[in-house]
Coordinates of C-alpha atoms and ligand atoms in Angstrom, one line a residue:
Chain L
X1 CA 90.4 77.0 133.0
X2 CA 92.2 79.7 131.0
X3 CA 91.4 80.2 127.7
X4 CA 94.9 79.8 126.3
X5 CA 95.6 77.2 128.8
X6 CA 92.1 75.2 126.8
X7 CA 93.0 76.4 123.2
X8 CA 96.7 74.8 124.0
X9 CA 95.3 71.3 125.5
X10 CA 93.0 71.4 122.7
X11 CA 95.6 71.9 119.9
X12 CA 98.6 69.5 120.9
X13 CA 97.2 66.1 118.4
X14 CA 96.8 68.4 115.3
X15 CA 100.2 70.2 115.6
X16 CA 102.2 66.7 116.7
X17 CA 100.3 65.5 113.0
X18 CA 101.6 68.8 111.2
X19 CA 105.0 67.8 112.5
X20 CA 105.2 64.4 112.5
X21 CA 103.7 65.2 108.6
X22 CA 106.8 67.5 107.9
X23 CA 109.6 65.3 109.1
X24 CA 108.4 62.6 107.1
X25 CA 107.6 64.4 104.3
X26 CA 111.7 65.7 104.6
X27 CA 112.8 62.4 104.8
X28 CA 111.1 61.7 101.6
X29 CA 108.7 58.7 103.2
X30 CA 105.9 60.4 101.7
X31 CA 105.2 60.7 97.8
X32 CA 104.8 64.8 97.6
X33 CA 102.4 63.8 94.3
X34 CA 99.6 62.5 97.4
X35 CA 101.3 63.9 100.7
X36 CA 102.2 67.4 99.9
X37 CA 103.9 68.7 102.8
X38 CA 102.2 71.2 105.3
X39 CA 104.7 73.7 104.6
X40 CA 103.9 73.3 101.2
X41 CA 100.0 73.7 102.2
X42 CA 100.6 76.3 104.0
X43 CA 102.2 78.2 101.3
X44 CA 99.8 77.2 98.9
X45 CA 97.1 78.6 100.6
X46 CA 98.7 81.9 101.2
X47 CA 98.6 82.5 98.0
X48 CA 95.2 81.3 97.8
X49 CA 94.3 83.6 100.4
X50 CA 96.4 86.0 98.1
X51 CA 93.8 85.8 95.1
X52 CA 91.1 85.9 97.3
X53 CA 89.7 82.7 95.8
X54 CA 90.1 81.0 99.4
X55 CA 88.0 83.5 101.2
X56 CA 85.7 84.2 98.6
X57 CA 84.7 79.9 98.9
X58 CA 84.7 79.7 102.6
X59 CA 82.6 82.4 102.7
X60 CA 80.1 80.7 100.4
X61 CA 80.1 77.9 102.4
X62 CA 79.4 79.6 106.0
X63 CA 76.9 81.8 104.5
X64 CA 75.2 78.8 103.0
X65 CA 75.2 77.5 106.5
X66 CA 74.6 80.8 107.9
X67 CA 71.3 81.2 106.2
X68 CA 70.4 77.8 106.3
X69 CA 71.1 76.9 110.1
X70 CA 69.4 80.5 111.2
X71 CA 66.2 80.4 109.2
X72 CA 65.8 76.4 109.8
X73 CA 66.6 76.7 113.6
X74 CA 64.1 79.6 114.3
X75 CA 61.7 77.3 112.2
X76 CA 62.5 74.5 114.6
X77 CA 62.2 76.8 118.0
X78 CA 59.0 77.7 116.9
X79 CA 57.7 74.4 115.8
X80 CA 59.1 72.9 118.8
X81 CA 57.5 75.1 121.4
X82 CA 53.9 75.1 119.5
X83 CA 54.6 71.4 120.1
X84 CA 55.7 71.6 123.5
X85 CA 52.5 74.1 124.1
X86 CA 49.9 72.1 122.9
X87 CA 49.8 68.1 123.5
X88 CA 47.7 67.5 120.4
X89 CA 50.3 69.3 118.2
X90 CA 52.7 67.6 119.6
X91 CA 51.1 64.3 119.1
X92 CA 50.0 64.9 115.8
X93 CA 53.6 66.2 114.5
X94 CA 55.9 64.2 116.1
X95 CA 55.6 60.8 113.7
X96 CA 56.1 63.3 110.6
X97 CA 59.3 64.8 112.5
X98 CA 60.9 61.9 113.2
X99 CA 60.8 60.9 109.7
X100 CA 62.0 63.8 108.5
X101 CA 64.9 63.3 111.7
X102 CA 65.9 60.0 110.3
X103 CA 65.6 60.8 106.6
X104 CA 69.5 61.0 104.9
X105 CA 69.1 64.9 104.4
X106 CA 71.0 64.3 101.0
X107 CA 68.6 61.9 99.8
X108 CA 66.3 64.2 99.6
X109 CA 68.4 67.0 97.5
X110 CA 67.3 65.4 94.1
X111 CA 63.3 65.6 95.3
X112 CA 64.0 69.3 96.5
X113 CA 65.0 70.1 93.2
X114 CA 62.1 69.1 91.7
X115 CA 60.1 71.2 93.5
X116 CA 62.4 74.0 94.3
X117 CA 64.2 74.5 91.4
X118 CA 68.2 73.5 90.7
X119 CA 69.2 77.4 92.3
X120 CA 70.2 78.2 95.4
X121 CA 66.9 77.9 97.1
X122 CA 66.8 74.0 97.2
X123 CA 70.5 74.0 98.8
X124 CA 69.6 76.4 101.4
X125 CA 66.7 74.4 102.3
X126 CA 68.2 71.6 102.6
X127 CA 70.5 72.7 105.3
X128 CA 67.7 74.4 107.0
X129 CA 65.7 71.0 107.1
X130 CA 69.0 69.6 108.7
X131 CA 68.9 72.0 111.2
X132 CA 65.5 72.5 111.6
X133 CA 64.5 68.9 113.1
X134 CA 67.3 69.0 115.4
X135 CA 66.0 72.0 117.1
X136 CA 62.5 71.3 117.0
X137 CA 63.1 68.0 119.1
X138 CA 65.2 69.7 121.3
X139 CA 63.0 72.0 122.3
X140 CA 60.5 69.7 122.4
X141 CA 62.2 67.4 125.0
X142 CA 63.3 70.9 126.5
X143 CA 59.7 72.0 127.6
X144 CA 58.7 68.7 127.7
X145 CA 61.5 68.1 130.5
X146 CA 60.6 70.8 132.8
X147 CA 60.0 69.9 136.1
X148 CA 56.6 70.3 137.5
X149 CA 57.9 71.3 140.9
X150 CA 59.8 74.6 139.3
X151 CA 56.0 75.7 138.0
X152 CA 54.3 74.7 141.3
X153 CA 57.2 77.0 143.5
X154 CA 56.9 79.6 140.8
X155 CA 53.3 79.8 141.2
X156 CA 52.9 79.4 144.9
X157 CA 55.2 82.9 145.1
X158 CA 52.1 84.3 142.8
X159 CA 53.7 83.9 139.1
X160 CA 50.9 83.9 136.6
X161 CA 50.9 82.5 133.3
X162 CA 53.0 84.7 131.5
X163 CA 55.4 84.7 134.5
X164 CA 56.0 81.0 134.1
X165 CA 56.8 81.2 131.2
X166 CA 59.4 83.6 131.3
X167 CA 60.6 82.6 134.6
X168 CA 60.5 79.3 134.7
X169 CA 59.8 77.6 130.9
X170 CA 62.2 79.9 129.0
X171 CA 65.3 79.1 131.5
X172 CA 64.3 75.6 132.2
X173 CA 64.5 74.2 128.8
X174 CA 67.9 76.3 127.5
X175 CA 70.4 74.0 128.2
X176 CA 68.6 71.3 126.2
X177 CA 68.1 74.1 123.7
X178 CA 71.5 74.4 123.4
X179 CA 72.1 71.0 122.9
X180 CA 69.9 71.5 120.1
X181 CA 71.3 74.5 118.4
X182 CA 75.6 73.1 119.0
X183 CA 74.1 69.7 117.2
X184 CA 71.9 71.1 114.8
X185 CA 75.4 73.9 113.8
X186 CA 77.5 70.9 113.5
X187 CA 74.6 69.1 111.2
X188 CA 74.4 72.4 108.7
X189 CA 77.9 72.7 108.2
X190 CA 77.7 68.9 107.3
X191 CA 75.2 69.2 105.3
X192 CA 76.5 72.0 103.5
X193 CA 80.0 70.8 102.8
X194 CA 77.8 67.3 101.5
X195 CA 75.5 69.3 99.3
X196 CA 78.5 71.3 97.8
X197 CA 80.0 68.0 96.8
X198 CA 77.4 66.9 94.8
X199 CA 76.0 70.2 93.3
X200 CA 77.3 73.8 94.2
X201 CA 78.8 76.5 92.1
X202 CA 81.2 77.6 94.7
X203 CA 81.4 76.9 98.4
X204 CA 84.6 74.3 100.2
X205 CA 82.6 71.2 99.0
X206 CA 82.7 72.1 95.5
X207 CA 86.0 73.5 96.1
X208 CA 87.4 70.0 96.8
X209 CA 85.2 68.4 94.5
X210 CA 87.0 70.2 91.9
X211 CA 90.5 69.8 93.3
X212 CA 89.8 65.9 93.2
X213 CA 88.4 66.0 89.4
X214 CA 91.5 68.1 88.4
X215 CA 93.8 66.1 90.7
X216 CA 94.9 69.5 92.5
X217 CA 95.9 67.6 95.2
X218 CA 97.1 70.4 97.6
X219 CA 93.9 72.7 96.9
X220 CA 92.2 69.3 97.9
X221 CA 93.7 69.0 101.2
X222 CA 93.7 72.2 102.1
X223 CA 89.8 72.5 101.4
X224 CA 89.5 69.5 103.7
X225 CA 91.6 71.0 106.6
X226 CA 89.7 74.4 106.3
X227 CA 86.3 72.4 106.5
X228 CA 87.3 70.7 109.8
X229 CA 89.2 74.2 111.2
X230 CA 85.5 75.6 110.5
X231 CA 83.8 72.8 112.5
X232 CA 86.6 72.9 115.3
X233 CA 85.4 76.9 115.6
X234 CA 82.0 76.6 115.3
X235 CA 81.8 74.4 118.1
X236 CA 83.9 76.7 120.2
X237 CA 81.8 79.9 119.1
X238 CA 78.9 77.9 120.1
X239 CA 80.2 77.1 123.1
X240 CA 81.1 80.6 124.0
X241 CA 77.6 81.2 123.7
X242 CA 76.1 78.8 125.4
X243 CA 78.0 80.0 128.9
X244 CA 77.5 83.5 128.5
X245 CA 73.1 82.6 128.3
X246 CA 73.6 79.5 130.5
X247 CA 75.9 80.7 133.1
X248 CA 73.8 78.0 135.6
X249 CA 74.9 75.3 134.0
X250 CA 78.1 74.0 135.7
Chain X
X1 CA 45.4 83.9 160.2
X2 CA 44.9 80.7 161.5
X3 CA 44.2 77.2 159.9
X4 CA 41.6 74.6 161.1
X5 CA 41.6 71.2 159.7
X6 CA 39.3 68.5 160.5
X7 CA 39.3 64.7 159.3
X8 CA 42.1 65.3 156.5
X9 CA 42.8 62.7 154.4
X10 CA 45.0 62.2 151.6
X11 CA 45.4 59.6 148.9
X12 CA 47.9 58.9 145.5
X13 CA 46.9 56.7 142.6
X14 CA 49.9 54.9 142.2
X15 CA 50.7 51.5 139.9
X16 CA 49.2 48.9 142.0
X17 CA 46.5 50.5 143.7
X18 CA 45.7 53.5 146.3
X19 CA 48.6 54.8 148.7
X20 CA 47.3 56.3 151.7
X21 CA 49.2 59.5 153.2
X22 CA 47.2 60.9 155.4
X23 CA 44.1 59.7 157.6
X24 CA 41.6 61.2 159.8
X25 CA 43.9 64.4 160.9
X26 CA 42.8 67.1 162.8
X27 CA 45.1 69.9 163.3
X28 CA 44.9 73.6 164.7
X29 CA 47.1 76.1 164.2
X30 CA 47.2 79.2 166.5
X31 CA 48.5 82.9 166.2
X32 CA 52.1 83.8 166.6
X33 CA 52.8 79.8 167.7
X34 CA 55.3 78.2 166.4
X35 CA 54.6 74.7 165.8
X36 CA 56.1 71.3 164.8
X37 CA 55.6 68.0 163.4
X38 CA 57.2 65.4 164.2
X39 CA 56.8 62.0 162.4
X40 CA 58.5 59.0 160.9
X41 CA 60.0 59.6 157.0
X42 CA 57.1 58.4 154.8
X43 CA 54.2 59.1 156.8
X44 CA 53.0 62.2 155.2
X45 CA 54.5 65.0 156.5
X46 CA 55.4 66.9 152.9
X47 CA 52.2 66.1 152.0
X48 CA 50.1 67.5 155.0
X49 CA 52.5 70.8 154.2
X50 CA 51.1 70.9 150.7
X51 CA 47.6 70.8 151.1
X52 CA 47.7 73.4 154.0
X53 CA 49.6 75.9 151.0
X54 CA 46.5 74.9 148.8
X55 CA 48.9 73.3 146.2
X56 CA 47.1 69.7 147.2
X57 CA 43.6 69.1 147.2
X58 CA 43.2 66.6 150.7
X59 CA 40.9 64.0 149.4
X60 CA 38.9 63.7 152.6
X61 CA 38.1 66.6 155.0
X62 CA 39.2 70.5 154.7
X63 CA 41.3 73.1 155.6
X64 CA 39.3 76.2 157.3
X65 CA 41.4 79.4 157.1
X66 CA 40.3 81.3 160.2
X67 CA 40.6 85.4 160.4
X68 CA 43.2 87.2 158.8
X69 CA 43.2 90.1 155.7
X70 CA 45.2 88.1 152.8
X71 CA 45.5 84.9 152.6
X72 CA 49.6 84.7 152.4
X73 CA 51.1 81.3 152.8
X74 CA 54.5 80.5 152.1
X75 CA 56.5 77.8 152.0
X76 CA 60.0 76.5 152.4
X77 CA 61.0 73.1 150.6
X78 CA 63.2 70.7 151.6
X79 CA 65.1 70.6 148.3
X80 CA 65.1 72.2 144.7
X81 CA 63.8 75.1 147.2
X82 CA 65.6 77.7 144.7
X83 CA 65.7 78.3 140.9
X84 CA 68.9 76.5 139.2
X85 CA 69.1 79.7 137.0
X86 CA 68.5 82.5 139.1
X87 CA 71.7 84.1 141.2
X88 CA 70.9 84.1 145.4
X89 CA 69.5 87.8 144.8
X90 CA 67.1 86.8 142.1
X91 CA 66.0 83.9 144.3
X92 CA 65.5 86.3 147.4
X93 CA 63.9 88.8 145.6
X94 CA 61.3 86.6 143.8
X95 CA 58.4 86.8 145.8
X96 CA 58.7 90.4 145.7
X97 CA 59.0 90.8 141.8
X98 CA 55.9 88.7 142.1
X99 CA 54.2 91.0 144.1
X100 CA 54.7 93.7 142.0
X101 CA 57.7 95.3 143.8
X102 CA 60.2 97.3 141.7
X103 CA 64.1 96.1 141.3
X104 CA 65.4 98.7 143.0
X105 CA 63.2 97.8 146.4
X106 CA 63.3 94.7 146.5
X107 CA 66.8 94.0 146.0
X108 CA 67.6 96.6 148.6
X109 CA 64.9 94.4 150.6
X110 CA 66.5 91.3 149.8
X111 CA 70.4 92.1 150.6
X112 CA 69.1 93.9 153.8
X113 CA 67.4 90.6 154.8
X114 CA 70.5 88.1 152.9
X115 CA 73.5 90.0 154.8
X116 CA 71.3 89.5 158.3
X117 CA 71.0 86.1 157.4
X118 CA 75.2 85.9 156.6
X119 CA 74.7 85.5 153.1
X120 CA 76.9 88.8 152.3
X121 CA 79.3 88.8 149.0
X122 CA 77.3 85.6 147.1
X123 CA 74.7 87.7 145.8
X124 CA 75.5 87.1 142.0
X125 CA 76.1 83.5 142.6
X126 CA 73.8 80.5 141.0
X127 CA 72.6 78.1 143.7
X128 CA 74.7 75.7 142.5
X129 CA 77.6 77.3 143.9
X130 CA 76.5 77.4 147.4
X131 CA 76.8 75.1 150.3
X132 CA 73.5 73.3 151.1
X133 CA 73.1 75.7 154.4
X134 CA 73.8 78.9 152.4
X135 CA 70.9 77.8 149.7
X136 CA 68.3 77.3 152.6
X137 CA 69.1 80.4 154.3
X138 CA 68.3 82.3 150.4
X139 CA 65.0 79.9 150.6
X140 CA 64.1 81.4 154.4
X141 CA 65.0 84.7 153.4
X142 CA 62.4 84.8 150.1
X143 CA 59.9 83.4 152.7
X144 CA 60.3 85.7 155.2
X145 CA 60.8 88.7 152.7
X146 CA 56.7 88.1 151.4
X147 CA 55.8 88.3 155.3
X148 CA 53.2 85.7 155.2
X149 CA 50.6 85.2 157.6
X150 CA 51.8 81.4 158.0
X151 CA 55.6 80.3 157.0
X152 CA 55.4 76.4 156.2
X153 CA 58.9 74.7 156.4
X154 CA 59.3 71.2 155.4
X155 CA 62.4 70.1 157.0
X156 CA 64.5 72.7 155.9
X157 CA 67.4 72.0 157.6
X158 CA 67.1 68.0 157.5
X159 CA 70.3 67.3 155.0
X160 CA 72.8 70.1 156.8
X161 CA 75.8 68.7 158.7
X162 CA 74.9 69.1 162.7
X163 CA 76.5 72.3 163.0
X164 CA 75.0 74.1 160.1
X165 CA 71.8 72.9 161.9
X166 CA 72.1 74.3 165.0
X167 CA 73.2 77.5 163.5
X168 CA 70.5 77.9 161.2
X169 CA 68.2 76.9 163.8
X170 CA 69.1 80.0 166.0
X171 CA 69.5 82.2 163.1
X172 CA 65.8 81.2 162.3
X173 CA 64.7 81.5 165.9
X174 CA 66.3 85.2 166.2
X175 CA 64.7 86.3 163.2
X176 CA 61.0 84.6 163.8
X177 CA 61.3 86.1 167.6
X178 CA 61.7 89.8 166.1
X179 CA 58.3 89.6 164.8
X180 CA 56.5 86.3 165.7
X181 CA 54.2 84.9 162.8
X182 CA 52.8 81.1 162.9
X183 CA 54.7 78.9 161.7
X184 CA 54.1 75.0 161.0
X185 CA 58.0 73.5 160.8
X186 CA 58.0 69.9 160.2
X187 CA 61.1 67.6 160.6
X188 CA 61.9 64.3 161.4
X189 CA 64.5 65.6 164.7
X190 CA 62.8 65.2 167.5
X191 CA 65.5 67.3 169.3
X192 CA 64.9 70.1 166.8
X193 CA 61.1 70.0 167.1
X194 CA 61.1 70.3 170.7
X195 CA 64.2 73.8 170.4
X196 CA 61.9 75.4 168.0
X197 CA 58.4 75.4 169.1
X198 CA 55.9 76.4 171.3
X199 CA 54.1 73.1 170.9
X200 CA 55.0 69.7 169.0
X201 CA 52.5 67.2 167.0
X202 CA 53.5 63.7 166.5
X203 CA 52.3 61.9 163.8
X204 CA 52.2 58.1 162.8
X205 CA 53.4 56.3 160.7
X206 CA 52.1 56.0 157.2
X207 CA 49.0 56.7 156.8
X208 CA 50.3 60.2 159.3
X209 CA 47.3 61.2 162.0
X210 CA 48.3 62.8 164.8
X211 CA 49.3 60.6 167.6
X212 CA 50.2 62.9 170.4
X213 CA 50.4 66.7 171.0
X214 CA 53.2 68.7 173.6
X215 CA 53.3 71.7 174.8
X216 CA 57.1 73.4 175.1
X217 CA 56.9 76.0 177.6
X218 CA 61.1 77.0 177.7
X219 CA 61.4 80.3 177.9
X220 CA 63.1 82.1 174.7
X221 CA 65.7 82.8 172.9
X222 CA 66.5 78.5 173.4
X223 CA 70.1 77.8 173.3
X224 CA 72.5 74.3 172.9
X225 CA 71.7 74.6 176.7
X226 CA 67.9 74.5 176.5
X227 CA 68.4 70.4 175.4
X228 CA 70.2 68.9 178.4
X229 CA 67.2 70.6 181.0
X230 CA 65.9 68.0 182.2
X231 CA 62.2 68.8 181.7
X232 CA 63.8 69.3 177.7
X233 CA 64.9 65.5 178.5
X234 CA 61.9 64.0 179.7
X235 CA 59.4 65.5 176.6
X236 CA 62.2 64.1 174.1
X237 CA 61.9 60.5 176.3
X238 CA 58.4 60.6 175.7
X239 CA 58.1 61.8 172.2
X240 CA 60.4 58.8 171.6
X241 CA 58.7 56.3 173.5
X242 CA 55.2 57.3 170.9
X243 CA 57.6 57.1 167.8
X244 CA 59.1 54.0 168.9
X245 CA 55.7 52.2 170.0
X246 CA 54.6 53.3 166.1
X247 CA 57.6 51.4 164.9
X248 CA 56.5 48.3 167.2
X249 CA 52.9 48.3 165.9
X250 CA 54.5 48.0 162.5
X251 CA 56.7 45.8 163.3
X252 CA 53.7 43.6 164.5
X253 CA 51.5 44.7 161.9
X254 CA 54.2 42.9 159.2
Ligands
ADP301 N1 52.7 62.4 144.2 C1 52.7 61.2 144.8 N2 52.3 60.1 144.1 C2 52.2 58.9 144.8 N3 52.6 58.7 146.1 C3 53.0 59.8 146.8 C4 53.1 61.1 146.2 N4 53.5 61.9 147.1 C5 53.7 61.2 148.2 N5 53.4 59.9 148.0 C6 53.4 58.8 149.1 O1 52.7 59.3 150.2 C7 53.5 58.9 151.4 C8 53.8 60.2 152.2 O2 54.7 61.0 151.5 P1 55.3 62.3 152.1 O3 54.2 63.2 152.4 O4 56.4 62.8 151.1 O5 56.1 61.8 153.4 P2 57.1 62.5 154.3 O6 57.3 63.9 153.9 O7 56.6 62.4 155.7 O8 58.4 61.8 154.2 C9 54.7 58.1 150.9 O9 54.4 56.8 151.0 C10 54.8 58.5 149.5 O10 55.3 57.5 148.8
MG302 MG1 59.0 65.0 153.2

């Protein structure tokens, strides 16, 4: 499919919204005080944009992820393989990761503080974690998953150790790999936006956090509609990626 | 090169106890033959293809490699016979890289070989985008491309549509007859066993030992016309008539 022709399909629910939104907000069936119009929004946040205070938080917030998701998902590609390497690694790790899977990330914020101070430090590890667990099990189940039959043909055509690997275990386990990396982008930004509601100096979390406090109510919904336009191109970057390194995957 | 195998044998450990494949099978291959196996689905035939590669270990008897300088056996798989994530090139070419030879070479190599085998303007594309006859002819081309002493083919051709068949058939028998190596094609198609080879092996049912041996004597290159002869006829008939008393004995046996 064309690109345009995808963006298009993809985009038809949110404008009918915006203009469904509009009419009524015309008509007057919407109090303005809680529904402020999307023209309204939209002019709102140009002059947002305009004081540079709208760029200046989502760009807290995605390097916050940014950090967080990179550091945390090369932690979790190397944990994972080590894991995937080595059966008694593996073994032995894999109780402590799944606790740390199905731990609420946020619960932990207050206990990371403790230990890593109130900065920025415990923030960005927390998103890391987030990320981190999801790519360590997906590479996990990624080497874990390869087929047996790939290494025997590889090695019957005289591929040695080092050529299995490369040729057959590094290709073999990317598409769960990417799995991995789309979830564990989509978990970081979550986790960010989360940890920025509780406790962030800047960032879109703390950005609607203070809207809501203030009763700002347009800054508040456009700080929510920013946060899931971030999401909605994350995925898409992510995606982007993911065919140009996994062209095989149909 | 050529293989010698005496009492083979060949076991799995499965839930439930001891599946045997293979029992007391003797088998000899010779120089520049091509030879097939014939035999019911089940009885052992992928398996009696493995251990003479060397990737199975037979749990009775052994495989004697007789004469020849390396010791180059290849195979050709029925399925999954290409990597998901290489293009039809990369695929060809494999055995090559493995061997040491540079990109330029063996890619030359490779499309040299590919376009001979009508695979011309598919080079970049992923298996996945290729018909079933298209991927097998890449698979026989990587073979033939590491010019092994013995080319092992487990029914390469057994899930094609009937005209892709007999089209890869000839293109396989016009390429082997350029420069004749041994071969060792199995299949289930009796017809296709008989086109093919010099001689044909029939093996039992499960547990697979060799039940009967024919020589082919047709003079090559074999056409469509070769299989109404009526000599062509009469070995089918009787090829048939062993298969078909294996299924009786079964029948009997249950
Ligand atoms: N890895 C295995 N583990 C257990 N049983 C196996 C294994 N491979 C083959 N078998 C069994 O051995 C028998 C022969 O299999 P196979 O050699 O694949 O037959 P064929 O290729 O003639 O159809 C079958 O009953 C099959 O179930
Ligand atoms: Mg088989």
């Amino acid at each position: 499919m064309k690109m345009s022709k995808q963006v298009a399909l993809g985009l038809w629910l949110p404008l009918l919204t915006v203009t469904g939104w509009e009419v009524c907000s015309g008509f007057g069936i919407l109090d303005p005080l809680f529904f402020p119009a999307p023209s309204r929004l939209a002019a709102s946040a140009w002059r947002l944009t305009g004081t540079g205070e709208l760029g200046r938080q989502a760009g807290a917030t995605v390097t916050r992820m940014g950090i967080g998701f990179f550091c945390g998902a090369v932690a979790g590609l190397l944990l994972g393989a080590l894991m995937g390497a080595s059966r008694r690694v593996g073994r032995s790790l894999e109780p402590s990761l799944s606790a740390l899977y199905s731990a609420p990330k946020l619960s932990l914020l207050p206990m990371v503080m403790l230990l890593a101070g109130v900065g920025e430090s415990s923030r960005l590890l927390l998103v890391a974690a987030a990320a981190f667990v999801l790519v360590a099990f997906h590479a996990l189940d990624g080497i874990r998953g390869v087929d047996r039959s790939w290494v025997e043909l590889a090695s019957h055509h005289g591929a040695g150790r080092w050529m299995i690997l490369r040729k057959v275990f590094l290709p073999a386990c990317m598409p769960q790999l990417f799995t991995g990396l789309r979830l564990a982008a989509g978990r970081a930004l979550v986790v960010t936006i989360s940890i920025e509601l509780i406790n962030a100096p800047d960032g879109l979390g703390s950005m609607i956090l203070m809207s809501w406090q203030t009763f700002a109510t347009e800054k508040l919904y456009i700080g929510v509609i920013l946060t899931a336009a971030l999401g909605a191109i994350l995925h898409a970057v992510m995606r982007r990626i993911e065919l140009k390194l996994v062209p095989w995957r149909n | 090169m050529r293989l010698s195998c005496t009492g083979l044998g060949a076991g799995f450990e499965s839930n439930g106890g001891r599946v045997l494949a293979l029992r007391q099978l003797n088998l000899r291959t010779r120089e520049r033959e091509f030879l097939s196996i014939v035999g019911p689905s089940g009885c052992g035939k992928t398996t009696l293809l493995r251990i003479l590669a060397g990737l199975l270990k037979p749990s009775d008897g052994e495989v004697e490699r007789i004469g020849g300088d390396g010791e180059c056996v290849r195979m050709v798989r029925q399925e999954n016979s290409l990597f998901p994530w290489m293009t039809v090139l990369e695929n060809a070419a494999f055995g090559l890289e493995m061997e040491g030879f540079g990109k330029a070479e063996r890619e030359a190599r490779a499309l040299a070989l590919l376009a001979k085998f009508g695979v011309t303007g598919r080079e970049r594309a992923y298996p996945h985008e290729l018909s079933l006859g298209m991927k097998q002819r890449v698979a026989l081309c990587r073979c033939f491309l590491s010019n092994p002493e013995l080319m092992l083919m487990d029914e390469p051709f057994a899930a094609l549509d009937a005209q892709s068949r007999a089209s890869l058939q000839q293109e396989l028998l016009a390429l082997w007859q350029e420069a004749p190596k041994s071969v060792v094609f199995v299949t289930h198609d009796v017809e296709e066993a008989i086109l093919m080879s010099d001689r044909v092996l029939v093996l039992s049912a499960q547990p697979g030992t060799v039940i009967g041996e024919f020589g082919v004597g047709f003079s090559r290159p074999r056409t469509q016309e070769t299989t109404v002869d009526p000599e062509f006829i009469q070995i089918k008939r009787d090829i048939w008539r062993l298969l078909g008393m294996e299924t009786r004995d079964v029948a009997h046996a249950v």
